[in-house]
PDB file of C-alpha atoms in Angstrom:
ATOM      1  CA  MET D1241     -45.822   9.011 -56.726  1.00 51.00           C
ATOM      2  CA  SER D1242     -43.145   7.166 -58.718  1.00 63.00           C
ATOM      3  CA  SER D1243     -44.120   4.559 -61.281  1.00 74.00           C
ATOM      4  CA  PRO D1244     -44.119   0.907 -60.131  1.00 84.00           C
ATOM      5  CA  TYR D1245     -40.806  -0.966 -60.291  1.00 93.00           C
ATOM      6  CA  ARG D1246     -40.477  -3.196 -63.325  1.00 95.00           C
ATOM      7  CA  ILE D1247     -37.963  -5.830 -64.358  1.00 95.00           C
ATOM      8  CA  ASP D1248     -38.084  -7.407 -67.820  1.00 92.00           C
ATOM      9  CA  GLU D1249     -40.968  -5.010 -68.568  1.00 92.00           C
ATOM     10  CA  ARG D1250     -43.193  -6.518 -65.862  1.00 94.00           C
ATOM     11  CA  SER D1251     -44.012  -5.635 -62.276  1.00 93.00           C
ATOM     12  CA  ILE D1252     -43.027  -7.902 -59.386  1.00 94.00           C
ATOM     13  CA  THR D1253     -46.659  -8.892 -58.968  1.00 93.00           C
ATOM     14  CA  GLU D1254     -46.875  -9.911 -62.617  1.00 94.00           C
ATOM     15  CA  HIS D1255     -43.723 -12.002 -62.255  1.00 96.00           C
ATOM     16  CA  LEU D1256     -45.025 -13.730 -59.131  1.00 96.00           C
ATOM     17  CA  LEU D1257     -48.410 -14.529 -60.654  1.00 95.00           C
ATOM     18  CA  GLU D1258     -46.717 -16.007 -63.725  1.00 96.00           C
ATOM     19  CA  LEU D1259     -44.297 -18.086 -61.630  1.00 97.00           C
ATOM     20  CA  ALA D1260     -47.193 -19.311 -59.496  1.00 96.00           C
ATOM     21  CA  GLN D1261     -48.635 -21.077 -62.539  1.00 96.00           C
ATOM     22  CA  ARG D1262     -45.845 -23.649 -62.326  1.00 94.00           C
ATOM     23  CA  GLY D1263     -45.789 -23.690 -58.549  1.00 94.00           C
ATOM     24  CA  ASN D1264     -47.683 -25.781 -56.017  1.00 94.00           C
ATOM     25  CA  GLN D1265     -50.081 -23.565 -54.117  1.00 95.00           C
ATOM     26  CA  PRO D1266     -52.044 -26.302 -52.254  1.00 94.00           C
ATOM     27  CA  PHE D1267     -48.844 -27.862 -50.889  1.00 95.00           C
ATOM     28  CA  THR D1268     -47.379 -24.505 -49.846  1.00 96.00           C
ATOM     29  CA  GLN D1269     -50.624 -23.445 -48.203  1.00 94.00           C
ATOM     30  CA  ARG D1270     -50.620 -26.630 -46.124  1.00 96.00           C
ATOM     31  CA  LEU D1271     -47.179 -25.662 -44.836  1.00 94.00           C
ATOM     32  CA  HIS D1272     -48.439 -22.154 -43.974  1.00 95.00           C
ATOM     33  CA  PRO D1273     -52.018 -22.694 -42.759  1.00 91.00           C
ATOM     34  CA  ASP D1274     -52.394 -19.303 -41.084  1.00 89.00           C
ATOM     35  CA  ILE D1275     -50.650 -17.151 -43.682  1.00 92.00           C
ATOM     36  CA  ALA D1276     -52.596 -15.134 -46.245  1.00 91.00           C
ATOM     37  CA  GLY D1277     -51.436 -14.468 -49.799  1.00 93.00           C
ATOM     38  CA  VAL D1278     -49.616 -17.765 -50.436  1.00 95.00           C
ATOM     39  CA  LEU D1279     -49.058 -18.290 -54.167  1.00 96.00           C
ATOM     40  CA  GLY D1280     -46.952 -21.432 -54.055  1.00 96.00           C
ATOM     41  CA  VAL D1281     -44.054 -20.070 -56.112  1.00 97.00           C
ATOM     42  CA  ARG D1282     -41.096 -22.421 -55.931  1.00 97.00           C
ATOM     43  CA  LEU D1283     -38.023 -21.146 -54.116  1.00 97.00           C
ATOM     44  CA  PRO D1284     -35.636 -21.742 -57.070  1.00 97.00           C
ATOM     45  CA  ASP D1285     -37.870 -19.514 -59.199  1.00 97.00           C
ATOM     46  CA  LEU D1286     -37.829 -16.805 -56.538  1.00 98.00           C
ATOM     47  CA  ARG D1287     -34.038 -17.029 -56.331  1.00 98.00           C
ATOM     48  CA  ALA D1288     -33.762 -16.704 -60.096  1.00 98.00           C
ATOM     49  CA  LEU D1289     -35.933 -13.575 -60.035  1.00 98.00           C
ATOM     50  CA  ALA D1290     -33.878 -12.129 -57.178  1.00 98.00           C
ATOM     51  CA  ARG D1291     -30.680 -12.715 -59.163  1.00 98.00           C
ATOM     52  CA  ARG D1292     -32.133 -10.887 -62.179  1.00 97.00           C
ATOM     53  CA  ILE D1293     -33.051  -7.922 -60.004  1.00 97.00           C
ATOM     54  CA  VAL D1294     -29.565  -7.735 -58.491  1.00 98.00           C
ATOM     55  CA  ARG D1295     -27.656  -8.353 -61.714  1.00 97.00           C
ATOM     56  CA  SER D1296     -29.696  -5.714 -63.534  1.00 96.00           C
ATOM     57  CA  GLY D1297     -28.375  -3.104 -61.113  1.00 96.00           C
ATOM     58  CA  SER D1298     -31.927  -1.922 -60.444  1.00 96.00           C
ATOM     59  CA  TRP D1299     -32.104  -3.336 -56.915  1.00 96.00           C
ATOM     60  CA  PRO D1300     -32.090   0.113 -55.221  1.00 96.00           C
ATOM     61  CA  ALA D1301     -35.325   0.971 -57.046  1.00 95.00           C
ATOM     62  CA  TYR D1302     -36.716  -2.461 -56.215  1.00 96.00           C
ATOM     63  CA  LEU D1303     -35.964  -2.036 -52.488  1.00 96.00           C
ATOM     64  CA  GLU D1304     -37.429   1.467 -52.486  1.00 94.00           C
ATOM     65  CA  GLU D1305     -40.733   0.007 -53.625  1.00 92.00           C
ATOM     66  CA  ALA D1306     -40.556  -3.173 -51.538  1.00 92.00           C
ATOM     67  CA  GLU D1307     -39.887  -1.230 -48.337  1.00 92.00           C
ATOM     68  CA  ARG D1308     -42.888   1.054 -48.622  1.00 85.00           C
ATOM     69  CA  GLU D1309     -45.010   0.534 -45.540  1.00 70.00           C
ATOM     70  CA  GLU D1310     -48.257   0.609 -47.472  1.00 64.00           C
ATOM     71  CA  ARG D1311     -48.779  -1.816 -50.318  1.00 60.00           C
ATOM     72  CA  PRO D1312     -52.018  -2.883 -52.023  1.00 51.00           C
ATOM     73  CA  ARG D1313     -53.641  -5.712 -50.063  1.00 53.00           C
ATOM     74  CA  GLU D1314     -54.070  -7.815 -53.191  1.00 50.00           C
ATOM     75  CA  GLU D1315     -50.318  -7.620 -53.831  1.00 65.00           C
ATOM     76  CA  ASP D1316     -49.195  -8.591 -50.330  1.00 86.00           C
ATOM     77  CA  PHE D1317     -48.030 -12.071 -51.242  1.00 94.00           C
ATOM     78  CA  MET D1318     -45.889 -14.177 -48.947  1.00 95.00           C
ATOM     79  CA  GLU D1319     -43.517 -14.747 -51.837  1.00 96.00           C
ATOM     80  CA  ALA D1320     -43.020 -10.984 -52.251  1.00 95.00           C
ATOM     81  CA  ARG D1321     -41.648 -10.895 -48.693  1.00 95.00           C
ATOM     82  CA  THR D1322     -39.430 -13.884 -49.406  1.00 97.00           C
ATOM     83  CA  LEU D1323     -38.155 -12.237 -52.586  1.00 97.00           C
ATOM     84  CA  GLN D1324     -37.172  -9.135 -50.644  1.00 96.00           C
ATOM     85  CA  GLY D1325     -35.067 -11.223 -48.277  1.00 97.00           C
ATOM     86  CA  LEU D1326     -33.477 -13.116 -51.166  1.00 98.00           C
ATOM     87  CA  VAL D1327     -32.476  -9.867 -52.853  1.00 98.00           C
ATOM     88  CA  LEU D1328     -30.879  -8.725 -49.596  1.00 98.00           C
ATOM     89  CA  GLY D1329     -28.926 -11.964 -49.595  1.00 98.00           C
ATOM     90  CA  MET D1330     -27.442 -11.300 -53.039  1.00 98.00           C
ATOM     91  CA  LEU D1331     -26.820  -7.592 -53.439  1.00 96.00           C
ATOM     92  CA  PRO D1332     -23.351  -6.008 -53.241  1.00 95.00           C
ATOM     93  CA  VAL D1333     -22.658  -4.397 -49.870  1.00 96.00           C
ATOM     94  CA  SER D1334     -20.721  -1.163 -50.253  1.00 94.00           C
ATOM     95  CA  ASP D1335     -22.199   0.674 -47.260  1.00 96.00           C
ATOM     96  CA  PHE D1336     -22.560  -1.786 -44.363  1.00 97.00           C
ATOM     97  CA  SER D1337     -24.625   0.541 -42.167  1.00 97.00           C
ATOM     98  CA  ASP D1338     -27.032   1.149 -45.025  1.00 97.00           C
ATOM     99  CA  TYR D1339     -27.270  -2.588 -45.591  1.00 98.00           C
ATOM    100  CA  LEU D1340     -28.263  -3.192 -41.961  1.00 98.00           C
ATOM    101  CA  THR D1341     -30.950  -0.536 -42.336  1.00 97.00           C
ATOM    102  CA  HIS D1342     -32.427  -2.404 -45.298  1.00 97.00           C
ATOM    103  CA  LEU D1343     -32.178  -5.684 -43.400  1.00 98.00           C
ATOM    104  CA  SER D1344     -33.966  -4.314 -40.334  1.00 97.00           C
ATOM    105  CA  ARG D1345     -36.803  -3.062 -42.548  1.00 96.00           C
ATOM    106  CA  TRP D1346     -37.197  -6.532 -44.032  1.00 97.00           C
ATOM    107  CA  VAL D1347     -37.223  -8.243 -40.638  1.00 97.00           C
ATOM    108  CA  ARG D1348     -40.327  -6.217 -39.768  1.00 95.00           C
ATOM    109  CA  VAL D1349     -42.305  -7.872 -42.581  1.00 94.00           C
ATOM    110  CA  ILE D1350     -41.349 -11.485 -41.791  1.00 96.00           C
ATOM    111  CA  HIS D1351     -44.581 -13.312 -41.051  1.00 95.00           C
ATOM    112  CA  SER D1352     -43.778 -16.977 -41.628  1.00 96.00           C
ATOM    113  CA  TRP D1353     -41.035 -19.477 -40.872  1.00 97.00           C
ATOM    114  CA  SER D1354     -40.184 -19.891 -44.559  1.00 96.00           C
ATOM    115  CA  VAL D1355     -39.788 -16.155 -45.195  1.00 97.00           C
ATOM    116  CA  CYS D1356     -37.455 -16.026 -42.197  1.00 98.00           C
ATOM    117  CA  ASP D1357     -35.399 -19.091 -43.027  1.00 97.00           C
ATOM    118  CA  SER D1358     -34.844 -18.270 -46.691  1.00 95.00           C
ATOM    119  CA  PHE D1359     -32.453 -15.424 -45.819  1.00 96.00           C
ATOM    120  CA  SER D1360     -28.684 -15.613 -45.913  1.00 97.00           C
ATOM    121  CA  LEU D1361     -26.034 -12.913 -45.866  1.00 98.00           C
ATOM    122  CA  PRO D1362     -24.434 -11.905 -49.168  1.00 97.00           C
ATOM    123  CA  GLN D1363     -20.789 -13.017 -49.312  1.00 95.00           C
ATOM    124  CA  PRO D1364     -21.005 -14.156 -45.674  1.00 97.00           C
ATOM    125  CA  LYS D1365     -17.325 -14.997 -45.227  1.00 96.00           C
ATOM    126  CA  LYS D1366     -16.316 -11.518 -46.346  1.00 96.00           C
ATOM    127  CA  LEU D1367     -18.959  -9.776 -44.235  1.00 97.00           C
ATOM    128  CA  LEU D1368     -18.081 -11.817 -41.156  1.00 97.00           C
ATOM    129  CA  ARG D1369     -14.375 -11.178 -41.656  1.00 97.00           C
ATOM    130  CA  GLU D1370     -14.968  -7.421 -41.904  1.00 97.00           C
ATOM    131  CA  HIS D1371     -18.015  -6.896 -39.677  1.00 98.00           C
ATOM    132  CA  SER D1372     -18.393  -9.809 -37.266  1.00 98.00           C
ATOM    133  CA  PRO D1373     -18.820  -7.653 -34.110  1.00 98.00           C
ATOM    134  CA  GLU D1374     -21.419  -5.448 -35.797  1.00 98.00           C
ATOM    135  CA  LEU D1375     -23.398  -8.444 -37.063  1.00 98.00           C
ATOM    136  CA  TRP D1376     -23.297 -10.104 -33.642  1.00 98.00           C
ATOM    137  CA  ALA D1377     -24.566  -6.865 -32.088  1.00 98.00           C
ATOM    138  CA  PHE D1378     -27.247  -6.531 -34.777  1.00 98.00           C
ATOM    139  CA  PHE D1379     -28.670 -10.049 -34.403  1.00 98.00           C
ATOM    140  CA  LEU D1380     -28.591 -10.372 -30.608  1.00 98.00           C
ATOM    141  CA  PRO D1381     -31.350  -7.878 -29.671  1.00 98.00           C
ATOM    142  CA  TYR D1382     -33.853  -9.808 -31.761  1.00 98.00           C
ATOM    143  CA  LEU D1383     -33.681 -12.631 -29.194  1.00 98.00           C
ATOM    144  CA  GLN D1384     -35.534 -10.403 -26.726  1.00 97.00           C
ATOM    145  CA  HIS D1385     -38.033  -8.965 -29.189  1.00 97.00           C
ATOM    146  CA  SER D1386     -41.770  -9.265 -28.548  1.00 96.00           C
ATOM    147  CA  GLY D1387     -42.524 -10.510 -32.080  1.00 97.00           C
ATOM    148  CA  GLU D1388     -42.410 -14.241 -32.777  1.00 98.00           C
ATOM    149  CA  TYR D1389     -40.723 -13.995 -36.159  1.00 98.00           C
ATOM    150  CA  GLU D1390     -38.264 -11.319 -35.096  1.00 98.00           C
ATOM    151  CA  VAL D1391     -37.076 -13.680 -32.354  1.00 98.00           C
ATOM    152  CA  ARG D1392     -36.907 -16.579 -34.788  1.00 98.00           C
ATOM    153  CA  PHE D1393     -34.857 -14.427 -37.145  1.00 98.00           C
ATOM    154  CA  GLY D1394     -32.343 -13.704 -34.395  1.00 98.00           C
ATOM    155  CA  ILE D1395     -32.081 -17.356 -33.382  1.00 98.00           C
ATOM    156  CA  VAL D1396     -31.628 -18.628 -36.926  1.00 98.00           C
ATOM    157  CA  ALA D1397     -29.194 -15.902 -38.011  1.00 98.00           C
ATOM    158  CA  LEU D1398     -26.986 -16.460 -34.979  1.00 98.00           C
ATOM    159  CA  MET D1399     -27.138 -20.201 -35.593  1.00 98.00           C
ATOM    160  CA  GLN D1400     -26.054 -19.721 -39.203  1.00 98.00           C
ATOM    161  CA  TYR D1401     -23.098 -17.447 -38.522  1.00 98.00           C
ATOM    162  CA  PHE D1402     -21.964 -17.622 -34.906  1.00 98.00           C
ATOM    163  CA  ILE D1403     -21.691 -21.258 -33.894  1.00 98.00           C
ATOM    164  CA  ASP D1404     -17.920 -21.014 -33.628  1.00 98.00           C
ATOM    165  CA  ASP D1405     -15.078 -21.178 -31.117  1.00 98.00           C
ATOM    166  CA  GLU D1406     -15.367 -17.529 -30.184  1.00 97.00           C
ATOM    167  CA  HIS D1407     -19.118 -17.363 -29.601  1.00 98.00           C
ATOM    168  CA  ILE D1408     -20.421 -20.812 -28.629  1.00 98.00           C
ATOM    169  CA  ASP D1409     -20.400 -20.331 -24.839  1.00 98.00           C
ATOM    170  CA  GLU D1410     -22.016 -16.907 -24.973  1.00 98.00           C
ATOM    171  CA  LEU D1411     -24.442 -18.000 -27.672  1.00 98.00           C
ATOM    172  CA  LEU D1412     -25.765 -20.860 -25.558  1.00 98.00           C
ATOM    173  CA  ARG D1413     -26.320 -18.487 -22.642  1.00 98.00           C
ATOM    174  CA  TYR D1414     -28.257 -16.109 -24.875  1.00 98.00           C
ATOM    175  CA  TYR D1415     -30.364 -18.951 -26.254  1.00 98.00           C
ATOM    176  CA  LEU D1416     -31.146 -20.046 -22.706  1.00 98.00           C
ATOM    177  CA  ALA D1417     -32.410 -16.531 -21.922  1.00 98.00           C
ATOM    178  CA  VAL D1418     -34.985 -16.550 -24.749  1.00 98.00           C
ATOM    179  CA  SER D1419     -38.413 -16.460 -23.108  1.00 94.00           C
ATOM    180  CA  HIS D1420     -40.825 -16.134 -26.052  1.00 97.00           C
ATOM    181  CA  GLU D1421     -43.525 -18.849 -26.075  1.00 95.00           C
ATOM    182  CA  GLY D1422     -44.275 -18.760 -29.808  1.00 97.00           C
ATOM    183  CA  TYR D1423     -44.234 -22.137 -31.527  1.00 97.00           C
ATOM    184  CA  TYR D1424     -41.859 -21.015 -34.270  1.00 97.00           C
ATOM    185  CA  VAL D1425     -39.503 -19.542 -31.696  1.00 98.00           C
ATOM    186  CA  ARG D1426     -39.375 -22.798 -29.747  1.00 98.00           C
ATOM    187  CA  MET D1427     -38.862 -24.817 -32.927  1.00 98.00           C
ATOM    188  CA  ALA D1428     -35.992 -22.525 -33.920  1.00 98.00           C
ATOM    189  CA  LEU D1429     -34.436 -22.844 -30.479  1.00 98.00           C
ATOM    190  CA  ALA D1430     -34.547 -26.637 -30.645  1.00 98.00           C
ATOM    191  CA  TRP D1431     -32.995 -26.532 -34.114  1.00 98.00           C
ATOM    192  CA  ALA D1432     -30.246 -24.162 -32.952  1.00 98.00           C
ATOM    193  CA  ILE D1433     -29.446 -26.227 -29.849  1.00 98.00           C
ATOM    194  CA  ALA D1434     -29.160 -29.315 -32.034  1.00 98.00           C
ATOM    195  CA  GLU D1435     -26.731 -27.496 -34.318  1.00 98.00           C
ATOM    196  CA  CYS D1436     -24.703 -26.313 -31.322  1.00 98.00           C
ATOM    197  CA  TYR D1437     -24.527 -29.888 -30.058  1.00 98.00           C
ATOM    198  CA  THR D1438     -23.472 -31.247 -33.433  1.00 96.00           C
ATOM    199  CA  PHE D1439     -20.471 -28.935 -33.700  1.00 97.00           C
ATOM    200  CA  TYR D1440     -19.732 -28.282 -30.018  1.00 98.00           C
ATOM    201  CA  PRO D1441     -20.966 -31.262 -28.004  1.00 97.00           C
ATOM    202  CA  THR D1442     -18.691 -30.614 -25.032  1.00 97.00           C
ATOM    203  CA  GLU D1443     -20.019 -27.075 -24.561  1.00 98.00           C
ATOM    204  CA  THR D1444     -23.653 -27.954 -25.276  1.00 98.00           C
ATOM    205  CA  HIS D1445     -24.072 -31.251 -23.432  1.00 97.00           C
ATOM    206  CA  PRO D1446     -24.304 -29.716 -19.914  1.00 98.00           C
ATOM    207  CA  TYR D1447     -27.360 -27.717 -21.002  1.00 98.00           C
ATOM    208  CA  LEU D1448     -29.094 -31.000 -21.824  1.00 98.00           C
ATOM    209  CA  ALA D1449     -27.667 -33.072 -18.990  1.00 97.00           C
ATOM    210  CA  GLU D1450     -28.803 -30.435 -16.477  1.00 97.00           C
ATOM    211  CA  LYS D1451     -32.081 -29.881 -18.346  1.00 97.00           C
ATOM    212  CA  ARG D1452     -31.724 -26.105 -18.434  1.00 98.00           C
ATOM    213  CA  PHE D1453     -34.114 -25.465 -21.321  1.00 98.00           C
ATOM    214  CA  GLU D1454     -37.870 -25.767 -20.860  1.00 96.00           C
ATOM    215  CA  PRO D1455     -39.122 -29.351 -21.402  1.00 97.00           C
ATOM    216  CA  TRP D1456     -40.635 -28.955 -24.870  1.00 97.00           C
ATOM    217  CA  VAL D1457     -37.537 -27.263 -26.308  1.00 98.00           C
ATOM    218  CA  HIS D1458     -35.264 -29.706 -24.461  1.00 98.00           C
ATOM    219  CA  ASN D1459     -37.036 -32.775 -25.849  1.00 98.00           C
ATOM    220  CA  LYS D1460     -37.353 -31.377 -29.362  1.00 98.00           C
ATOM    221  CA  ALA D1461     -33.631 -30.527 -29.414  1.00 98.00           C
ATOM    222  CA  ILE D1462     -32.764 -34.093 -28.412  1.00 98.00           C
ATOM    223  CA  GLN D1463     -35.082 -35.403 -31.114  1.00 97.00           C
ATOM    224  CA  LYS D1464     -33.372 -33.261 -33.745  1.00 97.00           C
ATOM    225  CA  ILE D1465     -29.898 -34.269 -32.574  1.00 97.00           C
ATOM    226  CA  CYS D1466     -30.845 -37.934 -32.732  1.00 96.00           C
ATOM    227  CA  GLU D1467     -32.173 -37.516 -36.260  1.00 95.00           C
ATOM    228  CA  SER D1468     -28.728 -36.395 -37.422  1.00 94.00           C
ATOM    229  CA  ARG D1469     -26.466 -38.864 -39.194  1.00 92.00           C
ATOM    230  CA  ARG D1470     -23.485 -37.017 -37.756  1.00 93.00           C
ATOM    231  CA  ILE D1471     -24.236 -38.256 -34.225  1.00 95.00           C
ATOM    232  CA  ASP D1472     -23.039 -41.723 -33.260  1.00 95.00           C
ATOM    233  CA  PRO D1473     -25.472 -44.358 -31.870  1.00 96.00           C
ATOM    234  CA  ASP D1474     -24.002 -44.379 -28.352  1.00 96.00           C
ATOM    235  CA  THR D1475     -24.444 -40.625 -28.032  1.00 96.00           C
ATOM    236  CA  LYS D1476     -28.021 -40.900 -29.267  1.00 96.00           C
ATOM    237  CA  THR D1477     -28.750 -43.525 -26.603  1.00 96.00           C
ATOM    238  CA  LEU D1478     -27.261 -41.272 -23.937  1.00 96.00           C
ATOM    239  CA  LEU D1479     -29.309 -38.294 -25.089  1.00 97.00           C
ATOM    240  CA  LYS D1480     -32.584 -40.212 -25.297  1.00 96.00           C
ATOM    241  CA  ALA D1481     -32.160 -41.111 -21.627  1.00 97.00           C
ATOM    242  CA  LEU D1482     -32.126 -37.381 -20.853  1.00 97.00           C
ATOM    243  CA  ARG D1483     -35.590 -36.705 -22.268  1.00 97.00           C
ATOM    244  CA  ILE D1484     -38.024 -35.116 -19.855  1.00 96.00           C
ATOM    245  CA  LYS D1485     -41.268 -36.947 -19.260  1.00 91.00           C
ATOM    246  CA  THR D1486     -44.218 -34.626 -19.699  1.00 83.00           C
ATOM    247  CA  SER D1487     -47.928 -35.149 -19.156  1.00 72.00           C
ATOM    248  CA  LYS D1488     -49.984 -34.988 -22.345  1.00 59.00           C
TER     249      LYS D1488
END
């Protein structure tokens, strides 16, 4: 067995435990009540560590260790999973197929909304210019996955990169077909619908006017749209009238 990965002469676990000393574990735990191994490391500190790993050129060795299916229980911190996603959002992509393999391995370990939502593509404009069809095809199947966080990943990734002229109509149809009942899936759907409405109101409005999404998602999407400063007061009034009354 190879020796543990180290950066700046310390293991990832040692880095995380040190960073946790200036974090806020109680606050972070309240945001993740059902997640074990929450240290409370601040996201800027995790990003700084991810940058050091990538800039050192040792990220292949880091990923080799991070992607091992078995890891010591005491080292299975939420922040370790977040760090893995952050590294994937910063590393240079020379082999796109290989990159998607690494990304799919990380998606399997997502177990919280914050781990999921912290990810972004490295050099997204370049990757989308060169590999838009492949990324679209990679993200879409996650919408029909059985796992709550895999579905959330698909929803959020598509929201980040494919709310555009070419994809908006098809994207809304795919969002409508999502059937997972998980809370974090439904929250992501509402968020994504609100983003679609903000940038493409003409295409998105019929889905709300005709009440195509299930009531909870429908109402939450309207709430999120109305919270936006980019939506004018008259539109907010119109949307509030479309809310579905539900029995509590």
